[in-house]
Every structure is written in C-alpha cells, then in structure tokens.
CSV table of N, CA and C in Angstrom, one decimal:
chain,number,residue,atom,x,y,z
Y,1022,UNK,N,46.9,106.0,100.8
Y,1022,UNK,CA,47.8,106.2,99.7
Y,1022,UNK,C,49.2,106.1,100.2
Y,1023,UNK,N,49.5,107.2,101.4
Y,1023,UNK,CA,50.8,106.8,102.0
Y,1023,UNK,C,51.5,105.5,102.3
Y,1024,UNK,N,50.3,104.6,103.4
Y,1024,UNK,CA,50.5,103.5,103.5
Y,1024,UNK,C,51.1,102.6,102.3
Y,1025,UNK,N,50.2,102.5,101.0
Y,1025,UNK,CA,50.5,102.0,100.1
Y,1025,UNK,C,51.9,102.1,99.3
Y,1026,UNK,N,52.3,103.5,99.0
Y,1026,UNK,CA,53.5,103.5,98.7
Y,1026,UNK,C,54.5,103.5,99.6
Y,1027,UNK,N,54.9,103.8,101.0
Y,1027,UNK,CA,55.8,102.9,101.7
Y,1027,UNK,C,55.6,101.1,101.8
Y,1028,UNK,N,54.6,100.8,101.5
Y,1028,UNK,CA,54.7,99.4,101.4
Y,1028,UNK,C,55.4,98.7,99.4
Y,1029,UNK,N,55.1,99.7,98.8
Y,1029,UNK,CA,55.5,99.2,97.3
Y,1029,UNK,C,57.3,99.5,97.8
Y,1030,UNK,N,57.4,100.8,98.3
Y,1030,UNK,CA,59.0,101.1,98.4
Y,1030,UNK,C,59.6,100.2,98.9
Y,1031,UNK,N,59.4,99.4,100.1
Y,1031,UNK,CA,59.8,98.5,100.6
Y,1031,UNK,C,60.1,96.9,100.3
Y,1032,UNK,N,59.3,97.0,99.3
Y,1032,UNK,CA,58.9,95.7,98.5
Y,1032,UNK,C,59.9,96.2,97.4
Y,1033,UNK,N,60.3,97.1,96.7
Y,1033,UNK,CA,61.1,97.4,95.4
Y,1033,UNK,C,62.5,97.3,96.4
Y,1034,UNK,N,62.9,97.7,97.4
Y,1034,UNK,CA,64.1,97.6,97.9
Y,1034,UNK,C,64.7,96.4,98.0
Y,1035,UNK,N,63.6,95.2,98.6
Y,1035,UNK,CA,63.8,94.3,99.4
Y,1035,UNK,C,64.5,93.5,97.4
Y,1036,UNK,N,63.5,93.9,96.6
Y,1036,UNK,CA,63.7,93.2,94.9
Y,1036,UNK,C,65.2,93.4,94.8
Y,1037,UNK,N,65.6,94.7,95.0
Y,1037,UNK,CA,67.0,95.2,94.4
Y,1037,UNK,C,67.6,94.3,95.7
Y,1038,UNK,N,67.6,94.5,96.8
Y,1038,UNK,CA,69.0,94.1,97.5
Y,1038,UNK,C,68.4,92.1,97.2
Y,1039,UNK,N,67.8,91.6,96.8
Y,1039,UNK,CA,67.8,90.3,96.5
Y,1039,UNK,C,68.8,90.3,95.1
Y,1040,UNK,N,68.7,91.2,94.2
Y,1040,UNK,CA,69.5,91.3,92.8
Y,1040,UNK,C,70.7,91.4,92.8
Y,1041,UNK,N,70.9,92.2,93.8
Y,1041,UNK,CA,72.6,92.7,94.1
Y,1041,UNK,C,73.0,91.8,94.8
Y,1042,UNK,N,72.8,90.7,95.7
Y,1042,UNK,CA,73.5,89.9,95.9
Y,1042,UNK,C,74.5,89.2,95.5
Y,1043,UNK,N,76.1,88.6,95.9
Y,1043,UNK,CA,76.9,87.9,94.7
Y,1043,UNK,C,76.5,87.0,94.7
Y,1044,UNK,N,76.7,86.0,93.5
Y,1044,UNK,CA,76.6,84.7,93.6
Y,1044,UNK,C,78.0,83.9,94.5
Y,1045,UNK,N,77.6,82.7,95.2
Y,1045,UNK,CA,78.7,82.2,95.9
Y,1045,UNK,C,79.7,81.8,94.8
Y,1046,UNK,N,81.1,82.1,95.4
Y,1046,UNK,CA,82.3,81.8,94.6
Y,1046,UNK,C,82.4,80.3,94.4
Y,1047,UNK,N,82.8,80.4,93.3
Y,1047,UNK,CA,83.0,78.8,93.2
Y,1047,UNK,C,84.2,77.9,93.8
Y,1048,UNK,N,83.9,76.7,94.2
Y,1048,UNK,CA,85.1,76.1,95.4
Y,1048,UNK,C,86.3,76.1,94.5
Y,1049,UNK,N,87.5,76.2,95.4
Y,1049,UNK,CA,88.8,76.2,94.6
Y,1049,UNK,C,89.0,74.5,93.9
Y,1050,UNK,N,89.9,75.1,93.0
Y,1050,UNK,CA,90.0,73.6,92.2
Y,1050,UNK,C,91.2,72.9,93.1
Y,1051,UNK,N,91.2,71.3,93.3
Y,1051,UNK,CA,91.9,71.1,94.3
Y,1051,UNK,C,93.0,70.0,93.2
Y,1052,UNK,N,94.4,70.8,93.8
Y,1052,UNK,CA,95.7,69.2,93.3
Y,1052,UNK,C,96.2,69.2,94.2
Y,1053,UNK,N,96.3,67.7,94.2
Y,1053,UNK,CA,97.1,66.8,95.6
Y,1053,UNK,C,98.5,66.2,95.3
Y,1054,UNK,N,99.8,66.8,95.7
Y,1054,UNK,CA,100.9,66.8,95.7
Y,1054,UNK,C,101.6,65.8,96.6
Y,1055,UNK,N,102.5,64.8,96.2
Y,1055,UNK,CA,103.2,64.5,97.3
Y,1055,UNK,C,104.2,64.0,97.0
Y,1056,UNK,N,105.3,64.5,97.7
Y,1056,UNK,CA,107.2,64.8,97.5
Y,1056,UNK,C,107.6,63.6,98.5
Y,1057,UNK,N,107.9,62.7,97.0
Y,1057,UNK,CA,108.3,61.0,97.7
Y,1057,UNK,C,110.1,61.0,97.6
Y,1058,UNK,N,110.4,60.4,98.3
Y,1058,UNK,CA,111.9,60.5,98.2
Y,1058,UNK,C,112.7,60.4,96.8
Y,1059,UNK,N,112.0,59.5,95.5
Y,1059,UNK,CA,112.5,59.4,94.4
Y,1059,UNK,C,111.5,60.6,93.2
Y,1060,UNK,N,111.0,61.4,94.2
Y,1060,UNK,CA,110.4,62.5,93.5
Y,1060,UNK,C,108.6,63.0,93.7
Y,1061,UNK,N,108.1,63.9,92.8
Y,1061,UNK,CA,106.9,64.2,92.9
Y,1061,UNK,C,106.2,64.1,92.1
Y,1062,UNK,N,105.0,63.4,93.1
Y,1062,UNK,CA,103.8,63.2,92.4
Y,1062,UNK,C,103.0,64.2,92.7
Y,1063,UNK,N,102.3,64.2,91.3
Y,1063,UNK,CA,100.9,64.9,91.6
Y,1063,UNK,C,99.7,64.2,90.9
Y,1064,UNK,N,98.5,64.4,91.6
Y,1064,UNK,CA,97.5,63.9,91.1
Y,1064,UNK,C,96.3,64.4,89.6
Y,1065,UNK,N,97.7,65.7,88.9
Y,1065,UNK,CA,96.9,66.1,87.4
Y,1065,UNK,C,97.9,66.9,86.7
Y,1066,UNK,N,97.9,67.0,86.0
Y,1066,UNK,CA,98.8,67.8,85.1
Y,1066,UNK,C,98.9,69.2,84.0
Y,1067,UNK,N,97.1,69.2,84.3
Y,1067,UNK,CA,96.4,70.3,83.4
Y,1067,UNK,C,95.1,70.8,84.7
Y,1068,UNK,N,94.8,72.1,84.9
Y,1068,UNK,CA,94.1,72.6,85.9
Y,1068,UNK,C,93.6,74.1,84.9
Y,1069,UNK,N,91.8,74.1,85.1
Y,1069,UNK,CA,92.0,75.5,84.8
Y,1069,UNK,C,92.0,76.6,85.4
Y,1070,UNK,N,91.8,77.7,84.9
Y,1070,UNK,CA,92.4,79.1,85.7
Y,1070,UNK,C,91.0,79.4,86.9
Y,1071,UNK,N,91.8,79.6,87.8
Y,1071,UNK,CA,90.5,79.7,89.1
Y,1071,UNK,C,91.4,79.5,90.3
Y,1072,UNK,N,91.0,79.9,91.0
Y,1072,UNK,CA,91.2,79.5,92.6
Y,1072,UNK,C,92.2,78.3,92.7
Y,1073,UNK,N,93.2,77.9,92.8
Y,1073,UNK,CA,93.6,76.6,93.2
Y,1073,UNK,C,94.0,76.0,94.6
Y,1074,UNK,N,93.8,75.1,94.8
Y,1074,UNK,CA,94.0,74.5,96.2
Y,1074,UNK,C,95.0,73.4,96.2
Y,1075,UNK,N,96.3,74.0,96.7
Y,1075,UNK,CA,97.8,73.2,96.4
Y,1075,UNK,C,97.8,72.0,98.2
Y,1076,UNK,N,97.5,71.0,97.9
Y,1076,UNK,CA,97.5,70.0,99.0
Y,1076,UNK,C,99.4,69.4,99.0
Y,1077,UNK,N,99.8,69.7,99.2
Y,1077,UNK,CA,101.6,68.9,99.4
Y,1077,UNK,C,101.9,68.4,100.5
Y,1078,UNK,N,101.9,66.9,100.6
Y,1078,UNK,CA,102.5,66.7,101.7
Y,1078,UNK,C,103.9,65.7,101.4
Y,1079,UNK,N,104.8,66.0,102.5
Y,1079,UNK,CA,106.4,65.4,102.1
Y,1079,UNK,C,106.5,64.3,102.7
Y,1080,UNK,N,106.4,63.1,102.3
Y,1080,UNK,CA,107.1,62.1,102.3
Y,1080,UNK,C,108.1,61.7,102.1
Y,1081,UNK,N,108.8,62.6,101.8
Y,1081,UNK,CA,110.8,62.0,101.9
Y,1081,UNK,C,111.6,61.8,102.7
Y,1082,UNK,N,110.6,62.4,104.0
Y,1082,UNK,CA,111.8,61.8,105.0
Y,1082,UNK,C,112.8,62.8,105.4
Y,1083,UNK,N,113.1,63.8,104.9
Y,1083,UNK,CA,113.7,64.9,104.5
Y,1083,UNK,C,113.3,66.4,104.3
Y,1084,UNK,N,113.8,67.4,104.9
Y,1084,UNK,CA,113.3,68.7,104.9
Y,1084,UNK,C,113.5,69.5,103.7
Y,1085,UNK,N,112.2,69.8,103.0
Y,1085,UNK,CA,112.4,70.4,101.7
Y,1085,UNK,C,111.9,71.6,101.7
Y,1086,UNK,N,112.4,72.5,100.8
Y,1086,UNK,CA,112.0,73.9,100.6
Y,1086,UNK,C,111.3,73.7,98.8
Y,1087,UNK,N,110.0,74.1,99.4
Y,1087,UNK,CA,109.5,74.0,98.0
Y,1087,UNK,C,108.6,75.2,96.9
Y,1088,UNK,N,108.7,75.0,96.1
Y,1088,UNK,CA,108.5,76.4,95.1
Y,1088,UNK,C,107.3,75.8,94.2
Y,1089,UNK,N,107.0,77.1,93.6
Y,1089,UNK,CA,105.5,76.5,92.9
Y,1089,UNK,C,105.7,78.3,91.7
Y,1090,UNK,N,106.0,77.8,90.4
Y,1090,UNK,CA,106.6,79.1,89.7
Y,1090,UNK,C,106.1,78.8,88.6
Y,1091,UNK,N,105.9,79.9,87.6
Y,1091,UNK,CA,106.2,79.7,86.4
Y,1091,UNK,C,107.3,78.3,85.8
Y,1092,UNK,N,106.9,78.2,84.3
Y,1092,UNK,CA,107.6,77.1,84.5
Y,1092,UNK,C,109.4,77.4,83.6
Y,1093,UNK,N,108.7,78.9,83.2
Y,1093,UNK,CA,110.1,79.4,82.8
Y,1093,UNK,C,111.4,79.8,83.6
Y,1094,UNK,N,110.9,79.5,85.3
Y,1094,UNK,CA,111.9,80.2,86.1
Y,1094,UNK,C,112.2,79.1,86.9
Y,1095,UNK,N,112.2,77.3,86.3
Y,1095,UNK,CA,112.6,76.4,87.0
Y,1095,UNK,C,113.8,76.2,87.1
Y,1096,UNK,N,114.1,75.6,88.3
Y,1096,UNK,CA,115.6,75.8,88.6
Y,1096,UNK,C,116.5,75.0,87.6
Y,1097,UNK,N,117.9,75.3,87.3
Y,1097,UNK,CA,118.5,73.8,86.6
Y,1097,UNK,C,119.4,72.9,87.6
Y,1098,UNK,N,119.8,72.2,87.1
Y,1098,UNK,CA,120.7,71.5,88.3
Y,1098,UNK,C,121.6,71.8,88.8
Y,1099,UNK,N,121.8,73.1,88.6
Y,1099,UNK,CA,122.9,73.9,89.2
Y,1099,UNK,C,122.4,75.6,89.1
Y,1100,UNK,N,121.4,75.7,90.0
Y,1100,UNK,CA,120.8,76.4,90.0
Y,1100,UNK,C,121.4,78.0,90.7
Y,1101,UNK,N,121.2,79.0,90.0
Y,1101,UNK,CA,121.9,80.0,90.5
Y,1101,UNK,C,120.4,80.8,91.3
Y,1102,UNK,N,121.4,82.3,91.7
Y,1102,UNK,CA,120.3,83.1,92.0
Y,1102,UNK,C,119.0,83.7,91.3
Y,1103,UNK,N,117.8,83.2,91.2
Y,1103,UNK,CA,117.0,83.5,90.4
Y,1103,UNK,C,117.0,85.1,89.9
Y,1104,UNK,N,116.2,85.2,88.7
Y,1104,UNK,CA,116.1,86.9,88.6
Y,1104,UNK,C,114.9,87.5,89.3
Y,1105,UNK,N,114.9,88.6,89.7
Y,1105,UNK,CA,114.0,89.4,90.3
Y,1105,UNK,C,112.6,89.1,89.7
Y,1106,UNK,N,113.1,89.1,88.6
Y,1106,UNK,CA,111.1,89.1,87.7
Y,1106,UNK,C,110.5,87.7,88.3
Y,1107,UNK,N,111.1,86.1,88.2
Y,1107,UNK,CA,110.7,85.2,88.7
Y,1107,UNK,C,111.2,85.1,90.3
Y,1108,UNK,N,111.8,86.0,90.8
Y,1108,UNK,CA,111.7,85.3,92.4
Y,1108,UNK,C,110.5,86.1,92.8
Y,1109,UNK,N,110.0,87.0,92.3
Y,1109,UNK,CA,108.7,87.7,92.1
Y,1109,UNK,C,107.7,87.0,92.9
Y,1110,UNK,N,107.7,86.2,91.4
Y,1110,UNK,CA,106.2,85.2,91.0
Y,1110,UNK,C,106.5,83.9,92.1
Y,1111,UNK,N,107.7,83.6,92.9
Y,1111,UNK,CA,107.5,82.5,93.5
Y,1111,UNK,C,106.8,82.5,94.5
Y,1112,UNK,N,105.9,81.2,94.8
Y,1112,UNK,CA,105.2,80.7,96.0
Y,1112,UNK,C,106.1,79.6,96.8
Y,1113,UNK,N,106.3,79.8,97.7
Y,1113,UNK,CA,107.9,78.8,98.6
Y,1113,UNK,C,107.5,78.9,99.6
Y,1114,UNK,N,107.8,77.7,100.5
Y,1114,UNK,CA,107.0,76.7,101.9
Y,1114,UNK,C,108.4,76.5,102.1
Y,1115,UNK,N,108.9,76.1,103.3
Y,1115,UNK,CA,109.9,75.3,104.1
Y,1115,UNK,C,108.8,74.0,104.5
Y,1116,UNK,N,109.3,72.6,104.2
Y,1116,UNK,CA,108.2,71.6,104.9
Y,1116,UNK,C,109.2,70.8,105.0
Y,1117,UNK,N,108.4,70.4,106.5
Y,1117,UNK,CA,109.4,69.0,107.0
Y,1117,UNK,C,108.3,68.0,106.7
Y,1118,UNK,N,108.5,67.3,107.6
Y,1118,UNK,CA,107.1,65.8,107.8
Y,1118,UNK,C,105.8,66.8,108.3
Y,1119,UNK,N,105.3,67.4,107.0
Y,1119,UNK,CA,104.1,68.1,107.4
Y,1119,UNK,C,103.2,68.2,105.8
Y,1120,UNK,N,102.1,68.4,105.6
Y,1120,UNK,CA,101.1,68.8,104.8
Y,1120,UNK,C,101.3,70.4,104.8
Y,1121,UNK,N,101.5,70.9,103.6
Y,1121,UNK,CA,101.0,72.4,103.3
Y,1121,UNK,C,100.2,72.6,102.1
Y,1122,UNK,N,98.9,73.4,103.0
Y,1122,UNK,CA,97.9,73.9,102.1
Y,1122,UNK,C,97.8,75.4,101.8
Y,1123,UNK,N,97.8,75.3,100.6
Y,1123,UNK,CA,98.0,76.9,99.8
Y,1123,UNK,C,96.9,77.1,98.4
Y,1124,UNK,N,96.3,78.6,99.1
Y,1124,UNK,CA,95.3,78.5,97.4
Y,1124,UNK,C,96.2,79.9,97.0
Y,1125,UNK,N,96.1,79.7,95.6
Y,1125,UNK,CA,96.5,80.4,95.0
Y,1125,UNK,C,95.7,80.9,93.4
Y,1126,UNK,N,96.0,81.8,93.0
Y,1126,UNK,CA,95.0,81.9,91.6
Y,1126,UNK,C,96.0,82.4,90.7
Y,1127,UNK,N,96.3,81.4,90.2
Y,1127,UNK,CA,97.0,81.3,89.0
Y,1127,UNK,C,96.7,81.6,87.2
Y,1128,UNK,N,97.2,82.5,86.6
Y,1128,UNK,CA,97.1,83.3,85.5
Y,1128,UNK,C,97.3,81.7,84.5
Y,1129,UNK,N,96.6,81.7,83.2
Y,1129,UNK,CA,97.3,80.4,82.3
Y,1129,UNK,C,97.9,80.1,81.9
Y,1130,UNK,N,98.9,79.3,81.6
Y,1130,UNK,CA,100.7,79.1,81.6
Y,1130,UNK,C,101.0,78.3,82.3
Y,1131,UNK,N,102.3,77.3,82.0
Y,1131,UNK,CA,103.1,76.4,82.3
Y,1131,UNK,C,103.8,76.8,83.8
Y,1132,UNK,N,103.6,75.9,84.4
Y,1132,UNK,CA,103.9,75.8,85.8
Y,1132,UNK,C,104.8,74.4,86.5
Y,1133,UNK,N,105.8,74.9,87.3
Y,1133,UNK,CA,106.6,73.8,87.9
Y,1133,UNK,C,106.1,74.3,89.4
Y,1134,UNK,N,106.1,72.8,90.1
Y,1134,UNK,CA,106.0,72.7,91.3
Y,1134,UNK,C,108.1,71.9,91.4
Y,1135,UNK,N,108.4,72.9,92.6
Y,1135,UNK,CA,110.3,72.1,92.6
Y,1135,UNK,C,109.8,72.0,94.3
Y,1136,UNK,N,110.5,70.8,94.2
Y,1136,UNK,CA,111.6,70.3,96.0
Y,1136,UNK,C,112.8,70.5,96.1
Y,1137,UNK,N,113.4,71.0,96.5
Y,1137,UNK,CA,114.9,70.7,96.7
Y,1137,UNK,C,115.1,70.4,98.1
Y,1138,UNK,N,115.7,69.3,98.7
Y,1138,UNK,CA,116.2,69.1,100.2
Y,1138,UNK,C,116.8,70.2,100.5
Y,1139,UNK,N,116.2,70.3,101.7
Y,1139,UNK,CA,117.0,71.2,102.6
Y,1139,UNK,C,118.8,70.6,103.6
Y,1140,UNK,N,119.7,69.9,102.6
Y,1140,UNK,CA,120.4,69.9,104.1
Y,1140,UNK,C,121.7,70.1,102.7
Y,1141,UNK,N,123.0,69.8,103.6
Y,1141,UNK,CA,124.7,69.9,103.5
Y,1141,UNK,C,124.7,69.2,102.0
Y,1142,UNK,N,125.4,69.0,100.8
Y,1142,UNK,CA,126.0,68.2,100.2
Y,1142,UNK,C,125.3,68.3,98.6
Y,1143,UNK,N,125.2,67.7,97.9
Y,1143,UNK,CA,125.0,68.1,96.4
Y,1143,UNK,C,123.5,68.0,96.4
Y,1144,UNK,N,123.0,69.1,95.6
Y,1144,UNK,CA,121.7,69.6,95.3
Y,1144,UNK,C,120.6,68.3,94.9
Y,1145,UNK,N,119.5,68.0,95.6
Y,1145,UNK,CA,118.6,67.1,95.3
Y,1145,UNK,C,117.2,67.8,94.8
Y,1146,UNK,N,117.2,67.9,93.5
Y,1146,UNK,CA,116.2,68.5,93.0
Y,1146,UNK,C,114.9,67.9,92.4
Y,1147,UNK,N,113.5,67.6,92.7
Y,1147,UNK,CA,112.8,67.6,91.9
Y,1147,UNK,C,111.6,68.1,92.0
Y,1148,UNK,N,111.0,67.9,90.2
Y,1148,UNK,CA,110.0,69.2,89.1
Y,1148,UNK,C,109.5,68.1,88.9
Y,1149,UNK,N,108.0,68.8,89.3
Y,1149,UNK,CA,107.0,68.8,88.3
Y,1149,UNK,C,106.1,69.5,87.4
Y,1150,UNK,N,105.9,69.2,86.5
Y,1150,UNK,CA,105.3,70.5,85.6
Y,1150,UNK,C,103.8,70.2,85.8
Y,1151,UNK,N,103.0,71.6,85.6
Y,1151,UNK,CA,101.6,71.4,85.0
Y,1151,UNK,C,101.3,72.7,84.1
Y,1152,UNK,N,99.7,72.6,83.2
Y,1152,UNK,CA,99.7,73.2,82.8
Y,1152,UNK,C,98.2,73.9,83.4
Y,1153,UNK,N,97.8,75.6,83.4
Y,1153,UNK,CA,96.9,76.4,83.5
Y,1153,UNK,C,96.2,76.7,82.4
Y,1154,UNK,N,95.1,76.2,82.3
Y,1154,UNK,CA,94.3,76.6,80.6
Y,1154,UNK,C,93.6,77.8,81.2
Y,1155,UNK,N,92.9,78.4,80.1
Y,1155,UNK,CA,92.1,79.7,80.5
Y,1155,UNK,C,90.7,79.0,80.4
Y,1156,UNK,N,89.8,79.3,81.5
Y,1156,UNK,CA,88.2,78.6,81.7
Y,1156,UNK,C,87.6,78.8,80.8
C-alpha cells in the first residue's frame, strides 16, 4: 500500500510539473532597416505588438545618431531639446559603418525611426514612420 501511494504521488507530481511548464515565447518579430545616404528604408510599415527585432544598418557613409520614438516626439527640422516625457521613451544608438541589433517591445502606436548625421554644419535629418497594431 505504501509502495503504491509513493508511486501515484510521484506520478501526480511529475503531471503537475509537466502543466506548469511555460510555453516557449514566441520569436521576436523582425524589421530590417537601412540608413542610405538619401534616407531610410525599412522593410514594413505596420508590425504587431510583441517582441520586436530592430536590424539597422548605415549605409551613408556617415556617422549617425539614431532614435526609434513615438511618433509624436519626432524631431522637426529644427529640432530643439526634446521634453522629458519623450526623451523618456527614446531608444538611441550612435552607428557608424556598423549594423545595430535591438529588441524592443513596443506598446501600439505610431512610431518614427530618425537618423540625424553626426558631424559640423546644417542638420541632416531622416524619418521613418511605422505603425504598432495591438495582436
């Protein structure tokens, strides 16, 4: 009888920790970015909310500081000090001639990806927008 119920107990445990297991996360959703000298491409425009996987690589030839914000806190072409609430939410890379990969999990709402060069002389700015739907 002992025997028996240490062997049910063991067998009901082994049930439950099979139950409680998570299921595997699901892979990040991936966009492919790339900052050409006459601007940025990206490869979608609409992504839904999940995990994201930000692939950017700069092709301009040129050292850019780039942002990834709401799309209400994009810069204008004469761009001042952002406000606290949006320099918050910013996600910003310094990239030269390099690929930067970033996941991020993004809420639903309009989003700019900005470049601006990094050097001396009048502001070279470019946006792209996308949008976050809810899954």
């Amino acid at each position: 009888m002992f025997r028996s119920s240490v062997f049910l107990l063991i067998v009901v445990m082994l049930a439950v920790s099979a139950c409680a297991t998570a299921a595997p996360k699901p892979a990040a959703t991936e966009i492919n970015a790339s900052i050409e000298r006459d601007g940025i491409k990206m490869d979608t425009a609409s992504v839904q909310a999940s995990d994201i996987k930000f692939t950017i690589t700069n092709n301009s030839g040129k050292g850019q500081y780039v942002i990834i914000a709401p799309a209400e806190c994009a810069a204008d072409e004469n761009p001042g000090t952002p406000t606290p609430e949006c320099k918050a939410q910013f996600i910003e890379h310094s990239l030269y001639n390099q690929t930067w990969e970033v996941t991020v999990n993004l809420e639903p709402g309009d989003y700019v990806l900005e470049s601006m060069v990094m050097t001396s002389g009048p502001l070279q700015l470019s946006k792209s927008y996308f949008t976050v739907t809810a899954p």
